[in-house]
XYZ file of C-alpha atoms in Angstrom:
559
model
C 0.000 0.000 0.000
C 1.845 3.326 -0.851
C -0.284 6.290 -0.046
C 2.245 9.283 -1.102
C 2.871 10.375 -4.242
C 6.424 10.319 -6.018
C 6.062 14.410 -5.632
C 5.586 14.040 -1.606
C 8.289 11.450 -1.588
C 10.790 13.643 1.110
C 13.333 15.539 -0.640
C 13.531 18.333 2.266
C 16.328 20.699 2.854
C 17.598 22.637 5.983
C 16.201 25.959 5.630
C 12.982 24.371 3.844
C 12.282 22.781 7.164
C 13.516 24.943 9.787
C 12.690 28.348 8.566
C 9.135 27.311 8.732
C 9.242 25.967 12.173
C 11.860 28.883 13.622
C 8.154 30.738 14.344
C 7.390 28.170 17.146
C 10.692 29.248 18.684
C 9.833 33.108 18.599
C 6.045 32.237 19.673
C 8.001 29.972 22.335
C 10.278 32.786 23.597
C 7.751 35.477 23.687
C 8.917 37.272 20.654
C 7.345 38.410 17.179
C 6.853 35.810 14.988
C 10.143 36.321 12.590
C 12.484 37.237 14.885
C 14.597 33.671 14.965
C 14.310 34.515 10.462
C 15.632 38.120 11.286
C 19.020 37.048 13.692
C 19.567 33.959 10.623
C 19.474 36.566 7.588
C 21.767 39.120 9.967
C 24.290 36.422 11.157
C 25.067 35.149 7.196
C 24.949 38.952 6.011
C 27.541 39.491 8.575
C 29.558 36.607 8.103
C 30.264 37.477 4.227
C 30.637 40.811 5.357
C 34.024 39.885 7.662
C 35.060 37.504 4.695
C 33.828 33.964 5.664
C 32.880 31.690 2.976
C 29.612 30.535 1.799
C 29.319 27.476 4.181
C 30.578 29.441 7.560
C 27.629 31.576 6.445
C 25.085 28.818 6.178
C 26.078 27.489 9.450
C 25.824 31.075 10.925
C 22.240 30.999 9.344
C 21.267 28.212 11.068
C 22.851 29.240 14.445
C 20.542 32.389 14.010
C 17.651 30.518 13.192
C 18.329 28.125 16.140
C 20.065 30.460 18.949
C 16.765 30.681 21.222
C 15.008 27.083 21.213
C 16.026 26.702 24.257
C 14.038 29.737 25.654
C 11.349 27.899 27.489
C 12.703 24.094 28.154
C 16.060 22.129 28.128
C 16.094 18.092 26.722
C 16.404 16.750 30.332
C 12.940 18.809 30.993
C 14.582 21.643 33.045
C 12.042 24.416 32.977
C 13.184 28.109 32.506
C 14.898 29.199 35.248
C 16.046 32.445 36.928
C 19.506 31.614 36.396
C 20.725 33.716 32.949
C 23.075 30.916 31.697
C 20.223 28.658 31.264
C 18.898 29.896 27.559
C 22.375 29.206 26.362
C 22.625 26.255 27.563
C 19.620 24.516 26.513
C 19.574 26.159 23.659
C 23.174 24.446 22.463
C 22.139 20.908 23.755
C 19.314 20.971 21.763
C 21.090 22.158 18.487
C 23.528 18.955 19.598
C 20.619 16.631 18.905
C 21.032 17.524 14.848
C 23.401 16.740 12.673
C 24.525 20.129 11.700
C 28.131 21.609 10.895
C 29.648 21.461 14.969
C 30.090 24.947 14.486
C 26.569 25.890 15.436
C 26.233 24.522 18.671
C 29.046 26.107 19.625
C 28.012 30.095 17.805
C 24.663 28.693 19.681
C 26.334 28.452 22.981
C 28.463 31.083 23.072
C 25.550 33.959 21.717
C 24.865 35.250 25.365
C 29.099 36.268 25.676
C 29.714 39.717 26.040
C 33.068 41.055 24.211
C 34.178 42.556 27.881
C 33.203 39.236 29.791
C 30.696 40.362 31.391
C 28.151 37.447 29.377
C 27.349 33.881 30.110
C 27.519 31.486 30.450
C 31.388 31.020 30.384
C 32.148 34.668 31.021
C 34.432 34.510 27.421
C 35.908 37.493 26.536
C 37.148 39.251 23.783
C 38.237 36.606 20.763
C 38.238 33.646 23.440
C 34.587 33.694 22.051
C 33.911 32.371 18.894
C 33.948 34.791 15.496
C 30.558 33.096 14.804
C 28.948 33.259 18.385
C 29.882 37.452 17.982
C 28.118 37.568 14.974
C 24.579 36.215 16.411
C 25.159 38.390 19.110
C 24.977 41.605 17.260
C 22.347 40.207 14.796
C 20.233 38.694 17.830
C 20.495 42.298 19.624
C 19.326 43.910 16.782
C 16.333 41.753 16.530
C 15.682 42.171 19.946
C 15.979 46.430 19.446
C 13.350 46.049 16.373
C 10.906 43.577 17.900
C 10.813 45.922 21.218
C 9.632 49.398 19.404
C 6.418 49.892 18.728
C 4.673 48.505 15.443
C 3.229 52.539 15.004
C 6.807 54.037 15.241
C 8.238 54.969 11.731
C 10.571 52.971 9.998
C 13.193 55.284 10.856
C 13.214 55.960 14.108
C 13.386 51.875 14.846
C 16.044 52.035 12.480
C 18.086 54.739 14.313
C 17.475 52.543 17.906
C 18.717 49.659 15.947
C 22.359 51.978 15.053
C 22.545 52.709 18.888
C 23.582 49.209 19.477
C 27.195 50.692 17.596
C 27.572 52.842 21.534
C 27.975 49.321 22.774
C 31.159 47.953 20.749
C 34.148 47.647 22.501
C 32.066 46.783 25.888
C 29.201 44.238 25.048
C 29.799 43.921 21.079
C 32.860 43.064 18.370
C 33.850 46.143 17.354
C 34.753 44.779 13.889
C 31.415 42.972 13.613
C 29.838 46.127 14.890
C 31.541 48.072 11.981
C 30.173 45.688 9.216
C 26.714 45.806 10.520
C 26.781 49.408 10.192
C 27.936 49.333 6.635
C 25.158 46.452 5.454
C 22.558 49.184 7.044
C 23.484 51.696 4.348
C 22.149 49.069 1.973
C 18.372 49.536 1.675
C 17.932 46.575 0.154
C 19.442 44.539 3.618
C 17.466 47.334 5.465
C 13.704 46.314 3.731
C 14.308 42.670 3.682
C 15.749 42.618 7.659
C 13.595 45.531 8.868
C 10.707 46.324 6.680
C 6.957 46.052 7.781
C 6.921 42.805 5.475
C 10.126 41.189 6.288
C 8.899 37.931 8.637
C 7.453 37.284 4.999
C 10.278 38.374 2.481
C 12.546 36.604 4.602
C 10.583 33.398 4.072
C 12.238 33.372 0.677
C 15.662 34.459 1.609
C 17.744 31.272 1.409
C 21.437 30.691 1.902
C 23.789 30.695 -0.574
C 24.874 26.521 -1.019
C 21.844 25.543 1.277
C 22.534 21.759 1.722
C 19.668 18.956 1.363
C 18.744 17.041 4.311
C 19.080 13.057 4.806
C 17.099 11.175 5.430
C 18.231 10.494 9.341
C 18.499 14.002 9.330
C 14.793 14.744 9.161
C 14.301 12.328 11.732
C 16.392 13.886 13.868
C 15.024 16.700 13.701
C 11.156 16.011 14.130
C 12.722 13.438 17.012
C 13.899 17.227 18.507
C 10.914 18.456 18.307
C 8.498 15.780 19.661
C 10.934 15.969 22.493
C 10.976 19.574 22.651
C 6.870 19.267 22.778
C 6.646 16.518 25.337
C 8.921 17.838 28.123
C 6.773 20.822 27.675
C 3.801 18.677 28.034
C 6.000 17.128 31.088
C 5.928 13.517 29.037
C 9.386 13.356 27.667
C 9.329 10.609 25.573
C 5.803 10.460 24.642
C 6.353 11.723 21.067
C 8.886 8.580 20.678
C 6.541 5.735 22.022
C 3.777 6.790 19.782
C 6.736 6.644 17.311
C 7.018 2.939 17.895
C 3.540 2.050 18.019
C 2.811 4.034 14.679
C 5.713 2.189 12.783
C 4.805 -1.198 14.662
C 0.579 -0.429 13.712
C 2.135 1.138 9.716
C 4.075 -2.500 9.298
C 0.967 -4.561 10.386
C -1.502 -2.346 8.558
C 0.701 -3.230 5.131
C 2.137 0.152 4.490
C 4.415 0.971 1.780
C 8.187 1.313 3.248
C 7.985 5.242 2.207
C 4.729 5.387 3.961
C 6.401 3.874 6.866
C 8.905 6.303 7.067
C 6.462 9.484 6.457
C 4.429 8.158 9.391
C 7.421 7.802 11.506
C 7.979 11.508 10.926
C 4.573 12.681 11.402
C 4.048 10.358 15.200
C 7.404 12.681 16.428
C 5.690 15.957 14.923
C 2.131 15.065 16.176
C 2.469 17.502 19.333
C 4.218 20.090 17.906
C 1.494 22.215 17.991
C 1.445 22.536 21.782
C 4.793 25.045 21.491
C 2.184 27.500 20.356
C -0.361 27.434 22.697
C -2.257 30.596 22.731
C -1.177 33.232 21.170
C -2.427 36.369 22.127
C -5.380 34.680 23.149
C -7.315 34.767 20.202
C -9.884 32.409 20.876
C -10.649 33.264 24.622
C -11.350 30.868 27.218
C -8.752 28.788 29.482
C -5.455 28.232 27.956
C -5.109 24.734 28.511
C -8.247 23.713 26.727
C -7.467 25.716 23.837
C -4.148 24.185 23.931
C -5.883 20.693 23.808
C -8.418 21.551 20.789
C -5.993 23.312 18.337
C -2.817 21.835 18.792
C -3.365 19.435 16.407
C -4.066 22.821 13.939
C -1.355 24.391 14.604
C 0.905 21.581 14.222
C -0.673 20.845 10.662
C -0.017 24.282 9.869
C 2.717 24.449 10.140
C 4.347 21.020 8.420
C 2.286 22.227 5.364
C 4.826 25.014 4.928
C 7.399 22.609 4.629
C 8.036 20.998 0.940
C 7.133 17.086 1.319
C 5.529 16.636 4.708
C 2.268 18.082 2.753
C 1.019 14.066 3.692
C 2.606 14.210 7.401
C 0.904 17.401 7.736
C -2.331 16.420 6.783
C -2.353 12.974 9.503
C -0.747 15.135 12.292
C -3.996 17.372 11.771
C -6.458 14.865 12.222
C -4.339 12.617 14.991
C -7.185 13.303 17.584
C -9.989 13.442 14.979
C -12.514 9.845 15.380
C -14.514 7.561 12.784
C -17.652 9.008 14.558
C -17.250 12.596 13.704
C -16.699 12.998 18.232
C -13.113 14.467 17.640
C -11.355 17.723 17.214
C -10.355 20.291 15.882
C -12.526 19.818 13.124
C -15.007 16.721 13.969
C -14.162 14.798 11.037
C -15.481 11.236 10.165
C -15.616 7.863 8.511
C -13.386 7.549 5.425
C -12.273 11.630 5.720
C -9.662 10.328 7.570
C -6.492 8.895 6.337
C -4.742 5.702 7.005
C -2.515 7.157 8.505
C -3.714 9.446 10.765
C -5.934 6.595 12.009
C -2.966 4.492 12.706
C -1.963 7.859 14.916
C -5.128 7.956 16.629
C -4.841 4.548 17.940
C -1.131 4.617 18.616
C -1.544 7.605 20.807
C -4.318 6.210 22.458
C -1.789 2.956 23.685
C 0.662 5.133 24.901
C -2.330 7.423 27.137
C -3.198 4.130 27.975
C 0.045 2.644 28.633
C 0.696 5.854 31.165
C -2.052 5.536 33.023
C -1.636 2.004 33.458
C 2.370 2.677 35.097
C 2.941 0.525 38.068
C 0.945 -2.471 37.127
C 1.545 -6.208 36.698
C 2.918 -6.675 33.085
C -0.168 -9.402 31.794
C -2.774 -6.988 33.756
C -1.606 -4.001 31.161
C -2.184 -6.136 28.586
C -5.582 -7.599 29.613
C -6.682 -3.770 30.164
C -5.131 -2.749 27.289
C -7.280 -4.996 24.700
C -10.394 -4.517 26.756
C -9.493 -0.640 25.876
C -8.921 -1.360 22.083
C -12.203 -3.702 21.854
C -14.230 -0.777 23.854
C -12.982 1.905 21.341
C -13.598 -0.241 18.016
C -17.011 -1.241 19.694
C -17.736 2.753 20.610
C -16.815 3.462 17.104
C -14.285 6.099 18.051
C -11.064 3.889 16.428
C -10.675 2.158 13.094
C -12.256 -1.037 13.889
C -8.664 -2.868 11.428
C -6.406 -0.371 13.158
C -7.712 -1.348 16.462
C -7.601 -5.102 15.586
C -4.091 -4.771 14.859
C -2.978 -3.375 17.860
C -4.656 -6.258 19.935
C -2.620 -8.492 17.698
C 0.552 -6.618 18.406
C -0.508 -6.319 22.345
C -1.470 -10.107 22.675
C 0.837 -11.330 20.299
C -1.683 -13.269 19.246
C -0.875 -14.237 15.499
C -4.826 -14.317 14.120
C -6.339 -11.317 13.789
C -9.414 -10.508 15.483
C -12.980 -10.951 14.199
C -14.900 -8.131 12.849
C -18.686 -9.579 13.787
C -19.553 -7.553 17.251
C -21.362 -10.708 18.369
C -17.882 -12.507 18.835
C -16.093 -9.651 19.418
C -16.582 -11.326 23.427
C -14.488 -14.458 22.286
C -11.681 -12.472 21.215
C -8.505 -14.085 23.596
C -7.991 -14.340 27.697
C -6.954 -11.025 27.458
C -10.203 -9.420 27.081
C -11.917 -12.319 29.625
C -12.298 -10.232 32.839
C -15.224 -7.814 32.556
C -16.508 -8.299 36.118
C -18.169 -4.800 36.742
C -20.750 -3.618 33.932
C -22.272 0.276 34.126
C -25.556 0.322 32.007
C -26.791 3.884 31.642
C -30.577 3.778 30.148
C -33.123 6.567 29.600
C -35.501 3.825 27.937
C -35.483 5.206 24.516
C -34.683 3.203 21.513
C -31.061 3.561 21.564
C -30.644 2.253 24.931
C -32.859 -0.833 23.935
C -30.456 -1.390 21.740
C -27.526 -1.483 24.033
C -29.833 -3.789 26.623
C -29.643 -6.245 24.527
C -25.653 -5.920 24.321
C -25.552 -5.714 28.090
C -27.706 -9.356 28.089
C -24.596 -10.388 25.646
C -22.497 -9.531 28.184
C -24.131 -10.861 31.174
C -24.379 -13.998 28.845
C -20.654 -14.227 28.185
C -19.002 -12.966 31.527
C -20.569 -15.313 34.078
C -18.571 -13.658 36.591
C -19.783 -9.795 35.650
C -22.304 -7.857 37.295
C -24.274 -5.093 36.033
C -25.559 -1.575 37.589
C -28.811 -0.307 35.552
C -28.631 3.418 35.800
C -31.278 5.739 35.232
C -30.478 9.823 35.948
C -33.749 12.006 35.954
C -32.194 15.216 34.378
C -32.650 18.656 37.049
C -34.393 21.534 35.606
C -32.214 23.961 33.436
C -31.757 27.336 34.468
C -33.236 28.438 31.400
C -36.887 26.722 32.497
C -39.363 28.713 34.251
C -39.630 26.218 36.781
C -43.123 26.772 39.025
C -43.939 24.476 42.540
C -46.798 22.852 40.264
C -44.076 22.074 37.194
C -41.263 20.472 39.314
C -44.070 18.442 41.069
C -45.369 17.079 38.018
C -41.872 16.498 36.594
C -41.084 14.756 39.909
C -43.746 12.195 39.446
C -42.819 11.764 35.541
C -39.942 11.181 36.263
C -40.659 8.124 39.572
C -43.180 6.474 36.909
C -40.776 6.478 34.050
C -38.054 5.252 36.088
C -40.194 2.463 37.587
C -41.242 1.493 34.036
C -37.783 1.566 32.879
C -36.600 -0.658 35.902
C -39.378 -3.086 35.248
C -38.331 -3.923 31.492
C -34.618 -4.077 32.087
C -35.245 -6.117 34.951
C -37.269 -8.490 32.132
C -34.947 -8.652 30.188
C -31.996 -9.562 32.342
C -34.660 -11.919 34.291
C -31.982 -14.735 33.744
C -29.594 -13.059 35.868
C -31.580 -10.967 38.359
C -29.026 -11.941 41.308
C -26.034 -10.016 39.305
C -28.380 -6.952 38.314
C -29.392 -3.944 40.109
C -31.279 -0.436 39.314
C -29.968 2.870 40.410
C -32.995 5.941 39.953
C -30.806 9.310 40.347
C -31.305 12.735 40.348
C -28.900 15.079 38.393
C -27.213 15.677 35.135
C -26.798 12.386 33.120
C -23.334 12.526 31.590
C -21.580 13.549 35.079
C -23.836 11.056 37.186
C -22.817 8.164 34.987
C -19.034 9.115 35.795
C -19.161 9.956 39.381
C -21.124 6.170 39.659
C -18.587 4.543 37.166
C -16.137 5.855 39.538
C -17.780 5.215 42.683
C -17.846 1.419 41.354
C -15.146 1.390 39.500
C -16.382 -0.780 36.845
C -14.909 -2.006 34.044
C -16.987 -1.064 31.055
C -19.800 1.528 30.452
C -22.580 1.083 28.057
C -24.893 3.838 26.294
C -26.978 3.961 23.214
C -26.437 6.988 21.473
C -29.101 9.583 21.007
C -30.886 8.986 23.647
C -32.915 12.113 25.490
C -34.727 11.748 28.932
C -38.044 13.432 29.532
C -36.717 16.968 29.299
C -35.858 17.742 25.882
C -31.784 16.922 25.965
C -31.807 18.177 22.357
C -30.851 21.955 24.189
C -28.107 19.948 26.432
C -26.405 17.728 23.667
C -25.553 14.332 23.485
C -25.520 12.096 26.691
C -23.273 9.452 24.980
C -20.826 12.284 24.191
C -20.483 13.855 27.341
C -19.982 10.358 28.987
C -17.199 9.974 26.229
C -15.552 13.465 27.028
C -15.720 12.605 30.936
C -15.095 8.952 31.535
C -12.453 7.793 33.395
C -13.365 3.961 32.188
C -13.641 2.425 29.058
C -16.700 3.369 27.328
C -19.204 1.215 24.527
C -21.892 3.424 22.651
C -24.267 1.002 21.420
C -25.962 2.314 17.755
């Protein structure tokens, strides 16, 4: 199966695929978006300038482009700290992660040195620092000058704060870089494409003279840098690389192409990416966090799109926590809209959730829970019912793939053969009939599991004008229908009355059917979908879905 095209096929360069990306490290930092693209363009303008070649000044590009993404995290998960040397620092053992010239870790490093010692985070002075690391230095201070004036001030006057950084050479600056600096700003065409009201976007196009493709391991490298740089952000480390494995181990079952493989690979380590922007400015409103959550996944996909031949990565990063039944985000997508292989994603970073949340447990017990998960999901209709089947396969190792028939879904191995506590949440509409009959199933098959019937009477919205006379009559609805509903449940699970029992409560439905779930901690809960109580739920939205957003347990939406 090869789902990529021969154009998509990777043939990515260096500043194709970090110039794009060097906005998550200015969003990261705090700064204007084209501020990393502003210190890169400076640093290799410079570097000609003093008489370095055309490769010094690529690396000096990339230094520039680089020299802050460190700003908010280190790889060992180090938060940002009071201490000024720590920027540096991270910053350089992240550019060590890459296989770049050895040069730019060390211009990387060194970019905080002052030319009088007084920098960090050696304290270097004079030409003990690096010709390279003084370049960024000026071109990073100017950046720093322009993105700190006011959008409203003219041209000019930004321009003429920019030349003041020359008072500083001899004590903080080179003066010899200082002096070539000054001469590329009598060059207005270095002046619009570094300073200009458009440059973020001109210098988009800029590239560096002898720019060098990237390899193969190089581009995993660097999305491996990334998902890292994402997940100890996140405060999971490693979580980009697990869902790494699972993806390729899910891609080989699955029968993808070898370049497919690969391109999947790529897009499980970029998959978080998104969460390095977080919020900016606050557009949307509302808590940070959440919004975090819903559009990470669109930022990340934004992002990789700008980049020639992840166009495919792009796309399956976007819809990583999108579901077959249209219950996902950011843009509820459904059924065959979603790719391959951003189904394979969905599942593989629902293991490794899983897999974290299981920590600490015996090794066979992870694996019993895990297929129960997997069979719940397919069953739910959340994950690709194959994708699904294949990672049971992979967790049980068992070398038959599992049936596709929900009736013998139950017979699937011993690893799915304890389901000893069963939540049934009913409102005795059609739906939940339907999911009765499944519980029966259940009750059939598990001759160990019990079942809570749960019926929740939804209170009054705010938005009802609710009189004494109203809530009375609801009141009694509401102990008839509940009494009806016990007595046909109670019919139908007649065979096993001693492992059933009814639960009449009072509240909203989606939260009463956790807090109970949890209460009981069961193993499995089971709703029909659609199904409205006696005040018109239409208003409230989906029970089923709300259980789905909330639960703490596995979850099967009967349809």
């Amino acid at each position: 199966m090869d789902l990529l095209g021969e154009r998509e096929w990777l043939h990515m360069k260096w500043f194709d695929a970090l110039n794009p990306l060097s906005s998550i490290f200015d969003l990261m930092s705090g700064a204007r978006v084209g501020r990393s693209r502003r210190v890169a363009y400076l640093a290799a303008k410079i570097g000609l300038g003093v008489g370095l070649g055309l490769r010094e000044a690529r690396t000096l590009y990339f230094a520039g482009l680089l020299h802050d993404v460190g700003a908010l995290v280190s790889p060992s998960g180090d938060f940002k700290r009071r201490d000024p040397t720590f920027v540096p620092v991270a910053s350089a053992q992240w550019v060590r992660s890459l296989d770049l010239d050895p040069w730019t870790e060390v211009f990387v490093g060194q970019s905080w040195e002052n030319w009088d010692g007084s920098g960090v985070p050696f304290g270097l002075r004079g030409r003990e620092i690096s010709l390279g690391a003084r370049i960024v230095r000026v071109a990073r201070e100017a950046a720093q000058v322009m993105d700190r004036a006011p959008m409203d001030v003219p041209l000019a006057e930004r321009l003429a704060r920019v030349r003041a950084i020359g008072q500083r050479a001899g004590e903080v600056f080179d003066p010899d870089v200082v002096r070539v600096f000054e001469e590329l700003l009598g060059h207005p065409e270095v002046v619009l494409d570094a300073f200009g009201p458009y440059s973020p976007f001109v210098l988009l196009s800029k590239r560096p003279a002898g720019d060098a493709p990237m390899s193969s391991e190089d581009a995993v490298k660097l999305a491996r840098m990334f998902g890292r740089l994402a997940g100890v952000l996140r405060g999971t480390p490693n979580h980009a690389e697990r869902v790494a494995g699972w993806a390729m181990s899910l891609g080989e079952e699955m029968g993808l192409s070898e370049r497919d493989l690969y391109s999947l690979n790529i897009a499980a380590y970029y998959h978080d990416v998104g969460w390095l922007v977080g919020n900016p400015g606050g557009t949307f409103g509302g808590d940070v966090q959440e919004e975090r959550e819903r559009l990470h996944s669109y930022y990340t996909q934004a992002f990789l799109q700008q980049i020639p031949g992840l166009e495919g990565p792009a796309i399956w990063t976007g819809q990583h926590h999108e579901r077959i039944d249209g219950t996902g985000y950011p843009e509820g997508l459904a059924g065959e809209m979603l790719s391959l292989p951003s189904r394979i994603l969905q599942v593989a970073e629902f293991l490794v959730d899983q897999e974290m949340a299981l920590q600490g447990k015996e090794g066979a017990g992870i694996k019993r829970r895990l297929a129960r998960l997997l069979h719940a999901e397919e069953l739910a209709g959340r994950l690709d019912g194959p994708v699904c089947r294949a990672a049971m396969k992979r967790v049980s190792h068992d070398p038959e793939p599992a049936s596709r028939d929900q009736e013998h879904f139950y017979h699937l191995s011993s690893e799915v053969s304890e389901m000893k506590k069963v939540l049934f949440a009913t409102d005795g509409s059609e739906a939940s009939k339907k999911a009765e009959q499944m519980v029966a199933d259940i009750l059939s098959k598990w001759t160990e599991a019990e079942v809570t019937v749960l019926y929740v009477s939804q209170t009054v919205p705010y938005y009802y004008e609710a009189t004494p006379d109203l809530l009375a009559n609801l009141s009694q609805y509401e102990e008839s229908w509940a009494k009806q509903i016990e007595e046909t449940v109670m019919n139908t699970f007649k065979d096993y009355k001693d492992r059933v029992r009814f639960k009449h409560l009072v509240g909203h439905p989606a939260t009463a059917i956790c807090d109970v779930a949890d209460e009981e901690n069961v193993d499995l809960i089971v709703v029909g979908t659609h199904g409205r109580g006696a005040i018109d739920r239409v208003l409230l939205g989906s029970v089923s879905h709300g259980v789905l957003n909330r639960a703490k347990h596995s979850v099967l939406v009967v349809r």
